Amino acid sequence: MNIMISQPMKGLSRDVIIENRKRVVNKLQENGHVVIDTVFDINDAPNNCNMPIWCLGRSLQALSKVDAVVFMNGWDKARGCKIEHLICEQYGMPFYEENEVNEIK
């Protein structure tokens, strides 16, 4: 299954974001899933764009191409994650909490 990870990112460096998600990525890969990378290089963003909205737009594009989403702890306090969660609910996309990773078939 192709899976996307939704995680809080505001105020965190790229390295910290990657480190925070390693545990979940490893569990998913051990269970045979493919994790779609949604840690975007902000250097790819156009000049003078609203960076959080640009990243959310890229994330929503990725969401359209996966089979399920895993929401990491703290997602319910992050604007982008809450939007992604709402989209999953509204469009019937399967989603899981971080503590349910081993239950994904």
mmCIF file of C-alpha atoms in Angstrom:
data_model
loop_
_atom_site.group_PDB
_atom_site.id
_atom_site.type_symbol
_atom_site.label_atom_id
_atom_site.label_comp_id
_atom_site.label_asym_id
_atom_site.label_seq_id
_atom_site.Cartn_x
_atom_site.Cartn_y
_atom_site.Cartn_z
ATOM 1 C CA MET A 1 0.000 0.000 0.000
ATOM 2 C CA ASN A 2 1.225 3.548 -0.750
ATOM 3 C CA ILE A 3 0.972 5.565 2.449
ATOM 4 C CA MET A 4 1.463 9.215 3.289
ATOM 5 C CA ILE A 5 2.447 10.466 6.727
ATOM 6 C CA SER A 6 0.828 13.617 8.045
ATOM 7 C CA GLN A 7 2.818 15.226 10.836
ATOM 8 C CA PRO A 8 3.226 18.579 12.557
ATOM 9 C CA MET A 9 6.043 20.547 10.912
ATOM 10 C CA LYS A 10 5.635 24.190 11.946
ATOM 11 C CA GLY A 11 8.814 25.615 13.391
ATOM 12 C CA LEU A 12 10.826 22.423 12.860
ATOM 13 C CA SER A 13 13.881 22.021 10.669
ATOM 14 C CA ARG A 14 13.845 19.545 7.800
ATOM 15 C CA ASP A 15 16.267 17.319 9.745
ATOM 16 C CA VAL A 16 14.023 17.256 12.830
ATOM 17 C CA ILE A 17 10.955 16.515 10.715
ATOM 18 C CA ILE A 18 12.733 13.585 9.047
ATOM 19 C CA GLU A 19 14.018 12.305 12.382
ATOM 20 C CA ASN A 20 10.538 12.512 13.955
ATOM 21 C CA ARG A 21 9.006 10.396 11.202
ATOM 22 C CA LYS A 22 11.756 7.742 10.984
ATOM 23 C CA ARG A 23 10.126 5.404 13.501
ATOM 24 C CA VAL A 24 6.799 5.435 11.634
ATOM 25 C CA VAL A 25 8.451 5.122 8.214
ATOM 26 C CA ASN A 26 10.471 2.124 9.413
ATOM 27 C CA LYS A 27 7.396 0.352 10.828
ATOM 28 C CA LEU A 28 5.424 0.921 7.641
ATOM 29 C CA GLN A 29 8.265 -0.306 5.424
ATOM 30 C CA GLU A 30 8.815 -3.367 7.625
ATOM 31 C CA ASN A 31 5.154 -4.213 7.007
ATOM 32 C CA GLY A 32 5.652 -3.953 3.231
ATOM 33 C CA HIS A 33 4.183 -0.498 2.629
ATOM 34 C CA VAL A 34 5.654 2.266 0.489
ATOM 35 C CA VAL A 35 5.900 5.642 2.211
ATOM 36 C CA ILE A 36 5.440 8.618 -0.092
ATOM 37 C CA ASP A 37 7.851 11.416 0.804
ATOM 38 C CA THR A 38 6.005 14.578 1.785
ATOM 39 C CA VAL A 39 8.933 16.421 3.339
ATOM 40 C CA PHE A 40 9.295 18.987 0.580
ATOM 41 C CA ASP A 41 12.336 21.043 -0.279
ATOM 42 C CA ILE A 42 11.264 24.625 0.328
ATOM 43 C CA ASN A 43 13.896 25.737 -2.184
ATOM 44 C CA ASP A 44 11.501 24.416 -4.853
ATOM 45 C CA ALA A 45 8.851 26.946 -3.838
ATOM 46 C CA PRO A 46 8.273 30.009 -5.996
ATOM 47 C CA ASN A 47 9.520 33.339 -4.672
ATOM 48 C CA ASN A 48 7.087 35.339 -2.564
ATOM 49 C CA CYS A 49 4.656 32.472 -2.026
ATOM 50 C CA ASN A 50 2.854 31.690 1.206
ATOM 51 C CA MET A 51 5.088 28.798 2.260
ATOM 52 C CA PRO A 52 2.612 26.936 4.530
ATOM 53 C CA ILE A 53 -0.052 27.036 1.793
ATOM 54 C CA TRP A 54 2.462 25.987 -0.867
ATOM 55 C CA CYS A 55 3.495 22.996 1.264
ATOM 56 C CA LEU A 56 -0.143 22.104 1.961
ATOM 57 C CA GLY A 57 -0.896 22.214 -1.771
ATOM 58 C CA ARG A 58 1.978 19.820 -2.485
ATOM 59 C CA SER A 59 0.769 17.610 0.340
ATOM 60 C CA LEU A 60 -2.761 17.487 -1.067
ATOM 61 C CA GLN A 61 -1.366 16.464 -4.446
ATOM 62 C CA ALA A 62 0.436 13.592 -2.732
ATOM 63 C CA LEU A 63 -2.743 12.706 -0.820
ATOM 64 C CA SER A 64 -4.546 12.190 -4.125
ATOM 65 C CA LYS A 65 -2.057 9.449 -5.055
ATOM 66 C CA VAL A 66 -1.931 7.306 -1.893
ATOM 67 C CA ASP A 67 -4.040 4.481 -0.506
ATOM 68 C CA ALA A 68 -4.036 5.687 3.111
ATOM 69 C CA VAL A 69 -2.658 8.293 5.501
ATOM 70 C CA VAL A 70 -1.016 7.867 8.900
ATOM 71 C CA PHE A 71 -1.473 10.830 11.236
ATOM 72 C CA MET A 72 1.413 11.228 13.659
ATOM 73 C CA ASN A 73 0.863 12.293 17.238
ATOM 74 C CA GLY A 74 0.044 15.988 17.520
ATOM 75 C CA TRP A 75 -1.700 16.167 14.140
ATOM 76 C CA ASP A 76 -4.821 17.560 15.820
ATOM 77 C CA LYS A 77 -2.923 20.722 16.775
ATOM 78 C CA ALA A 78 -1.445 21.409 13.321
ATOM 79 C CA ARG A 79 -3.464 23.356 10.727
ATOM 80 C CA GLY A 80 -2.262 21.431 7.686
ATOM 81 C CA CYS A 81 -2.748 18.056 9.343
ATOM 82 C CA LYS A 82 -6.276 18.984 10.397
ATOM 83 C CA ILE A 83 -7.091 19.933 6.793
ATOM 84 C CA GLU A 84 -5.629 16.653 5.516
ATOM 85 C CA HIS A 85 -7.645 14.752 8.138
ATOM 86 C CA LEU A 86 -10.852 16.519 7.115
ATOM 87 C CA ILE A 87 -10.196 15.650 3.475
ATOM 88 C CA CYS A 88 -9.711 11.992 4.409
ATOM 89 C CA GLU A 89 -13.021 12.030 6.271
ATOM 90 C CA GLN A 90 -14.924 13.870 3.541
ATOM 91 C CA TYR A 91 -13.564 11.799 0.654
ATOM 92 C CA GLY A 92 -13.530 8.404 2.326
ATOM 93 C CA MET A 93 -9.751 8.036 2.353
ATOM 94 C CA PRO A 94 -8.549 5.418 4.857
ATOM 95 C CA PHE A 95 -6.532 6.938 7.678
ATOM 96 C CA TYR A 96 -4.831 5.743 10.834
ATOM 97 C CA GLU A 97 -3.362 7.206 13.986
ATOM 98 C CA GLU A 98 0.348 6.711 14.656
ATOM 99 C CA ASN A 99 -0.363 4.034 17.283
ATOM 100 C CA GLU A 100 -2.314 1.975 14.692
ATOM 101 C CA VAL A 101 0.581 1.534 12.237
ATOM 102 C CA ASN A 102 0.941 -2.189 12.891
ATOM 103 C CA GLU A 103 -2.772 -2.743 12.162
ATOM 104 C CA ILE A 104 -2.586 -1.470 8.569
ATOM 105 C CA LYS A 105 -3.180 -4.327 6.149
#
